[in-house]
Each structure stands twice: as structure tokens, then as C-alpha cells.
């Protein structure tokens, strides 16, 4: 085989071509590079803007939450002030009630014995008075006695009821009254008409109009009257019953006696 002789001059050209060709394959177009850099910058800018928008939204939410907390704090502070004012008012009311309870306890200890004495005096007064409406007045006194012994009734109510009973008894002295009731005469119980003239006279007239009498305060008994008084007592009964217009009533009175 014949030997091959390499010419250095011939080898340089292809190698150079290869180097140039390789260099053109590795190099980037400046326009493409600028475009790529711009696109990447825009992408990074968009990402940054998204992050800024997210942070801005988060900040706005936090700000709104902070404002809500401030409003709630103000409302709670106002509510707390109102509650403190109410508590202070309740404390004053409790203190006032406490004082009133202590005063009421003192008054209860003083007024109830006083009312009991007043009732005793009223009972004695009725006992010594003219014997009119005995059942009605006796029931009133019995109910008063029961009421005074009832611990569930307030002292104010007890006082009011005792005063009312006294007012009723006092009113009897300023009025004229006619009523029908039972009376024992001659050992027999009879129905008669009674005529009360204030507290100065208590008279009766039988239903047939034939017999009349009066209460003798001094002797504490009924005393029969002369027949001439029958018509006058009958007239007084009709005036008291309002079947006749008011007129002057003439009634018998017990003769005054000298007090020893």
C-alpha cells in the first residue's frame, strides 16, 4: 500500500471551517436574547405585582379586622360603662331598701302593739255604746282581731283597716239609720224596726206599730215607751228609710242624771 502524505496546508482549511461552523451554532441572536430578557422581566414584574396585590389585599383585610376590633372594643367599653352605672344604681337601691327594711322592722315592733291597744279600746267602746247592729259590729271587730294576728298582713294594711273601723264607728254618730232586727221582749224574741239617731237615741217599734221603746243608757236595758211615741218613731223610721223627705224628728231621750 502506498503511504498517504498529509499536507498541513490542506488540513487547516477544513478545521477552520469546522470551528467557524461550530461557532455559528453556539452564538445567540442578539434580538432573540433581548426579547427573552424582556419576557422574563415582564414575567418577574407580573409575579412581583401579584405578590404586591396579595400583600395589599392581606393588609386591607388586616386593617378592616383591626377597625372591627376597635369598634367592638368601643362597644364593649360603652356596655361596661352602662353596666357599671346600673350596678351602682342597684347598689343605691339595695342600700335604700336595707334602710327601709330596718325602719320597717322598728315600726313593726312599735306599731303592732299600738294597733292592738287601739283595737282593745274600740272593742271597749262598742261594748259601752248603744247596742245597735250588734252582729255587724261584732263581726268587724272579730275580723280585725284575726287580721292583726296574721303575720302575712303588712303593718300598713293593719293600720289602714283599724283606722277604717274607727271611721265607721265615728260615722255612726253623725247619721240616722233604720234597720230591722231581733229583740227579746217579755222573754220572747220578736222582729222589730230599730231607729238610731246618731248616738243619742236608739229606739224600736214593733212591726204592728203598737209597741215602742228605747234603750236606757244608764240602766243598760230596754224601756217601753208610752203609746203616744209610736207615731213619731214610725215617722222617724220613714225619714231614715228615705220614704219621706227630711224633716224634724222628735224622739224621746233619757233624762240626764247627776254624775256622783
mmCIF file of C-alpha atoms in Angstrom:
data_model
loop_
_atom_site.group_PDB
_atom_site.id
_atom_site.type_symbol
_atom_site.label_atom_id
_atom_site.label_comp_id
_atom_site.label_asym_id
_atom_site.label_seq_id
_atom_site.Cartn_x
_atom_site.Cartn_y
_atom_site.Cartn_z
ATOM 1 C CA UNK A 1 0.000 0.000 0.000
ATOM 2 C CA UNK A 2 1.329 3.454 -0.865
ATOM 3 C CA UNK A 3 1.757 5.858 2.084
ATOM 4 C CA UNK A 4 -0.564 8.933 2.379
ATOM 5 C CA UNK A 5 1.057 12.236 2.830
ATOM 6 C CA UNK A 6 -0.910 14.875 4.751
ATOM 7 C CA UNK A 7 -0.414 18.402 3.685
ATOM 8 C CA UNK A 8 -0.655 20.756 6.609
ATOM 9 C CA UNK A 9 -1.965 23.451 4.373
ATOM 10 C CA UNK A 10 -4.860 21.359 3.278
ATOM 11 C CA UNK A 11 -5.797 20.361 6.864
ATOM 12 C CA UNK A 12 -6.093 23.900 8.162
ATOM 13 C CA UNK A 13 -8.925 24.927 5.955
ATOM 14 C CA UNK A 14 -11.372 22.212 6.926
ATOM 15 C CA UNK A 15 -10.617 22.612 10.604
ATOM 16 C CA UNK A 16 -11.208 26.326 10.408
ATOM 17 C CA UNK A 17 -14.415 25.683 8.631
ATOM 18 C CA UNK A 18 -15.428 23.385 11.369
ATOM 19 C CA UNK A 19 -14.551 25.895 14.041
ATOM 20 C CA UNK A 20 -16.446 28.639 12.253
ATOM 21 C CA UNK A 21 -19.385 26.382 11.711
ATOM 22 C CA UNK A 22 -19.382 25.343 15.355
ATOM 23 C CA UNK A 23 -19.098 28.946 16.435
ATOM 24 C CA UNK A 24 -22.145 29.941 14.444
ATOM 25 C CA UNK A 25 -24.153 27.149 16.092
ATOM 26 C CA UNK A 26 -23.237 28.234 19.649
ATOM 27 C CA UNK A 27 -23.771 32.002 19.249
ATOM 28 C CA UNK A 28 -27.326 33.559 20.055
ATOM 29 C CA UNK A 29 -29.057 36.173 18.068
ATOM 30 C CA UNK A 30 -28.955 39.479 19.990
ATOM 31 C CA UNK A 31 -32.615 40.216 19.152
ATOM 32 C CA UNK A 32 -33.763 36.910 20.488
ATOM 33 C CA UNK A 33 -31.742 37.447 23.643
ATOM 34 C CA UNK A 34 -33.261 40.878 24.184
ATOM 35 C CA UNK A 35 -36.748 39.500 23.609
ATOM 36 C CA UNK A 36 -36.126 36.675 26.023
ATOM 37 C CA UNK A 37 -34.772 39.050 28.653
ATOM 38 C CA UNK A 38 -37.770 41.350 28.229
ATOM 39 C CA UNK A 39 -40.235 38.482 28.524
ATOM 40 C CA UNK A 40 -38.504 37.251 31.646
ATOM 41 C CA UNK A 41 -38.538 40.757 33.097
ATOM 42 C CA UNK A 42 -42.231 41.119 32.380
ATOM 43 C CA UNK A 43 -42.893 37.726 33.943
ATOM 44 C CA UNK A 44 -40.923 38.700 37.032
ATOM 45 C CA UNK A 45 -42.720 42.064 37.139
ATOM 46 C CA UNK A 46 -46.107 40.326 36.888
ATOM 47 C CA UNK A 47 -45.135 37.945 39.662
ATOM 48 C CA UNK A 48 -43.971 40.861 41.790
ATOM 49 C CA UNK A 49 -47.214 42.711 41.101
ATOM 50 C CA UNK A 50 -49.197 39.636 42.096
ATOM 51 C CA UNK A 51 -47.239 39.430 45.308
ATOM 52 C CA UNK A 52 -47.816 43.149 45.921
ATOM 53 C CA UNK A 53 -51.546 42.770 45.210
ATOM 54 C CA UNK A 54 -51.753 39.799 47.566
ATOM 55 C CA UNK A 55 -49.923 41.703 50.285
ATOM 56 C CA UNK A 56 -52.142 44.748 49.696
ATOM 57 C CA UNK A 57 -55.306 42.625 49.985
ATOM 58 C CA UNK A 58 -53.958 40.976 53.119
ATOM 59 C CA UNK A 59 -53.096 44.400 54.570
ATOM 60 C CA UNK A 60 -56.590 45.711 53.761
ATOM 61 C CA UNK A 61 -58.145 42.669 55.422
ATOM 62 C CA UNK A 62 -55.956 43.123 58.480
ATOM 63 C CA UNK A 63 -56.835 46.834 58.582
ATOM 64 C CA UNK A 64 -60.558 46.068 58.387
ATOM 65 C CA UNK A 65 -60.177 43.442 61.106
ATOM 66 C CA UNK A 66 -58.292 45.966 63.241
ATOM 67 C CA UNK A 67 -61.051 48.539 62.728
ATOM 68 C CA UNK A 68 -63.654 45.919 63.628
ATOM 69 C CA UNK A 69 -61.746 45.140 66.811
ATOM 70 C CA UNK A 70 -61.638 48.862 67.639
ATOM 71 C CA UNK A 71 -65.416 49.163 67.105
ATOM 72 C CA UNK A 72 -66.061 46.087 69.213
ATOM 73 C CA UNK A 73 -63.757 47.453 71.895
ATOM 74 C CA UNK A 74 -65.658 50.761 71.910
ATOM 75 C CA UNK A 75 -68.984 48.911 72.127
ATOM 76 C CA UNK A 76 -67.697 46.741 74.969
ATOM 77 C CA UNK A 77 -66.377 49.820 76.764
ATOM 78 C CA UNK A 78 -69.766 51.538 76.381
ATOM 79 C CA UNK A 79 -71.567 48.397 77.567
ATOM 80 C CA UNK A 80 -69.190 48.112 80.506
ATOM 81 C CA UNK A 81 -69.825 51.751 81.471
ATOM 82 C CA UNK A 82 -73.591 51.174 81.248
ATOM 83 C CA UNK A 83 -73.340 48.034 83.359
ATOM 84 C CA UNK A 84 -71.248 49.851 85.955
ATOM 85 C CA UNK A 85 -73.839 52.628 86.102
ATOM 86 C CA UNK A 86 -76.630 50.063 86.516
ATOM 87 C CA UNK A 87 -74.713 48.224 89.206
ATOM 88 C CA UNK A 88 -74.152 51.497 91.048
ATOM 89 C CA UNK A 89 -77.884 52.286 90.796
ATOM 90 C CA UNK A 90 -78.769 48.800 92.077
ATOM 91 C CA UNK A 91 -76.344 49.271 94.952
ATOM 92 C CA UNK A 92 -78.075 52.532 95.871
ATOM 93 C CA UNK A 93 -81.484 50.847 95.639
ATOM 94 C CA UNK A 94 -80.293 47.963 97.806
ATOM 95 C CA UNK A 95 -78.935 50.406 100.368
ATOM 96 C CA UNK A 96 -82.262 52.281 100.365
ATOM 97 C CA UNK A 97 -84.250 49.057 100.719
ATOM 98 C CA UNK A 98 -81.964 47.940 103.508
ATOM 99 C CA UNK A 99 -82.634 51.164 105.395
ATOM 100 C CA UNK A 100 -86.377 50.832 104.751
ATOM 101 C CA UNK A 101 -86.331 47.237 105.994
ATOM 102 C CA UNK A 102 -84.584 48.280 109.194
ATOM 103 C CA UNK A 103 -87.079 51.121 109.684
ATOM 104 C CA UNK A 104 -89.980 48.773 108.917
ATOM 105 C CA UNK A 105 -88.681 46.310 111.494
ATOM 106 C CA UNK A 106 -88.589 49.075 114.091
ATOM 107 C CA UNK A 107 -92.044 50.294 113.095
ATOM 108 C CA UNK A 108 -93.438 46.768 113.158
ATOM 109 C CA UNK A 109 -92.178 46.395 116.698
ATOM 110 C CA UNK A 110 -93.849 49.677 117.678
ATOM 111 C CA UNK A 111 -96.969 49.915 115.546
ATOM 112 C CA UNK A 112 -98.392 46.444 116.079
ATOM 113 C CA UNK A 113 -98.677 46.811 119.878
ATOM 114 C CA UNK A 114 -100.199 50.249 119.262
ATOM 115 C CA UNK A 115 -102.778 48.798 116.863
ATOM 116 C CA UNK A 116 -103.603 46.056 119.362
ATOM 117 C CA UNK A 117 -104.260 48.715 122.013
ATOM 118 C CA UNK A 118 -106.406 50.694 119.575
ATOM 119 C CA UNK A 119 -108.462 47.597 118.853
ATOM 120 C CA UNK A 120 -108.902 46.949 122.568
ATOM 121 C CA UNK A 121 -110.145 50.499 123.024
ATOM 122 C CA UNK A 122 -112.513 50.097 120.053
ATOM 123 C CA UNK A 123 -113.906 46.861 121.449
ATOM 124 C CA UNK A 124 -114.492 48.532 124.799
ATOM 125 C CA UNK A 125 -116.101 51.498 123.058
ATOM 126 C CA UNK A 126 -118.544 49.244 121.202
ATOM 127 C CA UNK A 127 -119.293 47.362 124.390
ATOM 128 C CA UNK A 128 -120.264 50.579 126.194
ATOM 129 C CA UNK A 129 -122.072 52.077 123.199
ATOM 130 C CA UNK A 130 -125.724 51.793 122.228
ATOM 131 C CA UNK A 131 -126.422 48.160 121.270
ATOM 132 C CA UNK A 132 -127.165 48.769 117.584
ATOM 133 C CA UNK A 133 -126.092 46.454 114.750
ATOM 134 C CA UNK A 134 -124.532 44.039 117.236
ATOM 135 C CA UNK A 135 -123.820 41.287 114.696
ATOM 136 C CA UNK A 136 -122.319 43.575 112.071
ATOM 137 C CA UNK A 137 -120.086 45.421 114.518
ATOM 138 C CA UNK A 138 -119.073 42.222 116.309
ATOM 139 C CA UNK A 139 -118.002 40.561 113.031
ATOM 140 C CA UNK A 140 -115.978 43.626 112.107
ATOM 141 C CA UNK A 141 -114.106 43.504 115.402
ATOM 142 C CA UNK A 142 -113.515 39.728 115.116
ATOM 143 C CA UNK A 143 -112.074 40.115 111.628
ATOM 144 C CA UNK A 144 -109.828 42.926 112.811
ATOM 145 C CA UNK A 145 -108.543 40.747 115.622
ATOM 146 C CA UNK A 146 -107.782 37.899 113.205
ATOM 147 C CA UNK A 147 -106.098 40.304 110.793
ATOM 148 C CA UNK A 148 -103.845 41.764 113.490
ATOM 149 C CA UNK A 149 -102.727 38.242 114.424
ATOM 150 C CA UNK A 150 -101.928 37.370 110.796
ATOM 151 C CA UNK A 151 -98.149 37.783 110.129
ATOM 152 C CA UNK A 152 -98.688 37.815 106.365
ATOM 153 C CA UNK A 153 -100.560 41.160 106.558
ATOM 154 C CA UNK A 154 -98.309 44.203 106.370
ATOM 155 C CA UNK A 155 -98.311 46.786 109.175
ATOM 156 C CA UNK A 156 -99.564 49.379 106.690
ATOM 157 C CA UNK A 157 -102.607 47.255 105.838
ATOM 158 C CA UNK A 158 -103.301 46.574 109.520
ATOM 159 C CA UNK A 159 -103.113 50.283 110.270
ATOM 160 C CA UNK A 160 -105.459 51.091 107.375
ATOM 161 C CA UNK A 161 -108.057 48.553 108.493
ATOM 162 C CA UNK A 162 -108.039 49.720 112.115
ATOM 163 C CA UNK A 163 -108.412 53.346 111.024
ATOM 164 C CA UNK A 164 -111.299 52.380 108.738
ATOM 165 C CA UNK A 165 -113.058 50.622 111.638
ATOM 166 C CA UNK A 166 -112.721 53.747 113.767
ATOM 167 C CA UNK A 167 -114.051 55.892 110.919
ATOM 168 C CA UNK A 168 -117.100 53.645 110.574
ATOM 169 C CA UNK A 169 -117.821 53.891 114.303
ATOM 170 C CA UNK A 170 -117.337 57.661 114.265
ATOM 171 C CA UNK A 171 -119.691 57.911 111.268
ATOM 172 C CA UNK A 172 -122.477 56.299 113.270
ATOM 173 C CA UNK A 173 -122.576 59.366 115.495
ATOM 174 C CA UNK A 174 -123.421 61.649 112.541
ATOM 175 C CA UNK A 175 -126.144 59.601 110.866
ATOM 176 C CA UNK A 176 -129.736 58.457 111.268
ATOM 177 C CA UNK A 177 -130.399 54.829 110.435
ATOM 178 C CA UNK A 178 -133.305 52.424 110.285
ATOM 179 C CA UNK A 179 -132.915 48.672 110.161
ATOM 180 C CA UNK A 180 -134.833 45.529 111.094
ATOM 181 C CA UNK A 181 -133.553 43.092 113.707
ATOM 182 C CA UNK A 182 -134.352 40.725 116.532
ATOM 183 C CA UNK A 183 -135.161 41.858 120.068
ATOM 184 C CA UNK A 184 -136.135 39.864 123.142
ATOM 185 C CA UNK A 185 -139.216 41.391 124.777
ATOM 186 C CA UNK A 186 -141.007 39.797 127.723
ATOM 187 C CA UNK A 187 -138.903 36.686 127.372
ATOM 188 C CA UNK A 188 -139.823 36.312 123.702
ATOM 189 C CA UNK A 189 -137.693 37.119 120.665
ATOM 190 C CA UNK A 190 -139.504 39.437 118.288
ATOM 191 C CA UNK A 191 -138.676 41.145 114.997
ATOM 192 C CA UNK A 192 -138.818 44.923 115.292
ATOM 193 C CA UNK A 193 -137.747 48.047 113.408
ATOM 194 C CA UNK A 194 -134.887 49.947 115.023
ATOM 195 C CA UNK A 195 -134.335 53.695 114.702
ATOM 196 C CA UNK A 196 -130.895 55.041 115.586
ATOM 197 C CA UNK A 197 -130.452 58.783 115.889
ATOM 198 C CA UNK A 198 -126.698 59.330 115.979
ATOM 199 C CA UNK A 199 -125.512 58.071 119.323
ATOM 200 C CA UNK A 200 -128.105 59.943 121.365
ATOM 201 C CA UNK A 201 -131.073 57.597 120.930
ATOM 202 C CA UNK A 202 -131.798 54.011 119.950
ATOM 203 C CA UNK A 203 -135.493 53.182 119.663
ATOM 204 C CA UNK A 204 -137.629 50.328 118.400
ATOM 205 C CA UNK A 205 -141.142 49.883 117.037
ATOM 206 C CA UNK A 206 -142.853 46.541 116.656
ATOM 207 C CA UNK A 207 -143.892 45.578 113.137
ATOM 208 C CA UNK A 208 -147.565 46.052 114.004
ATOM 209 C CA UNK A 209 -146.788 49.586 115.241
ATOM 210 C CA UNK A 210 -148.437 49.006 118.608
ATOM 211 C CA UNK A 211 -145.405 48.943 120.862
ATOM 212 C CA UNK A 212 -142.274 51.068 121.050
ATOM 213 C CA UNK A 213 -139.357 51.502 123.378
ATOM 214 C CA UNK A 214 -135.891 52.971 123.847
ATOM 215 C CA UNK A 215 -132.508 51.928 125.173
ATOM 216 C CA UNK A 216 -131.834 53.301 128.627
ATOM 217 C CA UNK A 217 -128.135 54.068 128.689
ATOM 218 C CA UNK A 218 -127.993 54.476 132.441
ATOM 219 C CA UNK A 219 -129.760 51.211 133.259
ATOM 220 C CA UNK A 220 -128.371 49.308 130.240
ATOM 221 C CA UNK A 221 -131.779 47.922 129.320
ATOM 222 C CA UNK A 222 -134.728 48.412 127.018
ATOM 223 C CA UNK A 223 -137.578 50.503 128.415
ATOM 224 C CA UNK A 224 -141.066 50.533 126.939
ATOM 225 C CA UNK A 225 -142.428 53.927 125.875
ATOM 226 C CA UNK A 226 -145.931 55.336 126.125
ATOM 227 C CA UNK A 227 -148.131 54.657 123.104
ATOM 228 C CA UNK A 228 -148.043 58.326 122.039
ATOM 229 C CA UNK A 229 -144.485 57.851 120.815
ATOM 230 C CA UNK A 230 -145.409 55.156 118.317
ATOM 231 C CA UNK A 231 -146.421 57.518 115.504
ATOM 232 C CA UNK A 232 -143.371 59.760 115.984
ATOM 233 C CA UNK A 233 -140.995 56.796 115.885
ATOM 234 C CA UNK A 234 -142.800 55.497 112.796
ATOM 235 C CA UNK A 235 -142.289 58.888 111.125
ATOM 236 C CA UNK A 236 -138.632 58.834 112.076
ATOM 237 C CA UNK A 237 -138.279 55.364 110.555
ATOM 238 C CA UNK A 238 -139.786 56.520 107.254
ATOM 239 C CA UNK A 239 -137.466 59.550 107.148
ATOM 240 C CA UNK A 240 -134.444 57.347 107.838
ATOM 241 C CA UNK A 241 -135.611 54.938 105.123
ATOM 242 C CA UNK A 242 -135.991 57.917 102.749
ATOM 243 C CA UNK A 243 -139.643 57.165 102.130
ATOM 244 C CA UNK A 244 -140.392 60.660 103.496
ATOM 245 C CA UNK A 245 -138.450 63.865 102.802
ATOM 246 C CA UNK A 246 -136.150 65.024 105.599
ATOM 247 C CA UNK A 247 -137.953 66.716 108.455
ATOM 248 C CA UNK A 248 -137.518 67.455 112.137
ATOM 249 C CA UNK A 249 -137.696 64.242 114.161
ATOM 250 C CA UNK A 250 -138.858 64.385 117.749
ATOM 251 C CA UNK A 251 -137.715 61.393 119.753
ATOM 252 C CA UNK A 252 -137.623 60.651 123.471
ATOM 253 C CA UNK A 253 -134.334 60.895 125.307
ATOM 254 C CA UNK A 254 -133.405 59.512 128.690
ATOM 255 C CA UNK A 255 -133.405 62.116 131.407
ATOM 256 C CA UNK A 256 -129.928 63.296 132.351
ATOM 257 C CA UNK A 257 -128.655 62.017 135.623
ATOM 258 C CA UNK A 258 -126.295 63.668 138.014
ATOM 259 C CA UNK A 259 -122.889 62.119 137.964
ATOM 260 C CA UNK A 260 -121.834 61.259 141.519
#
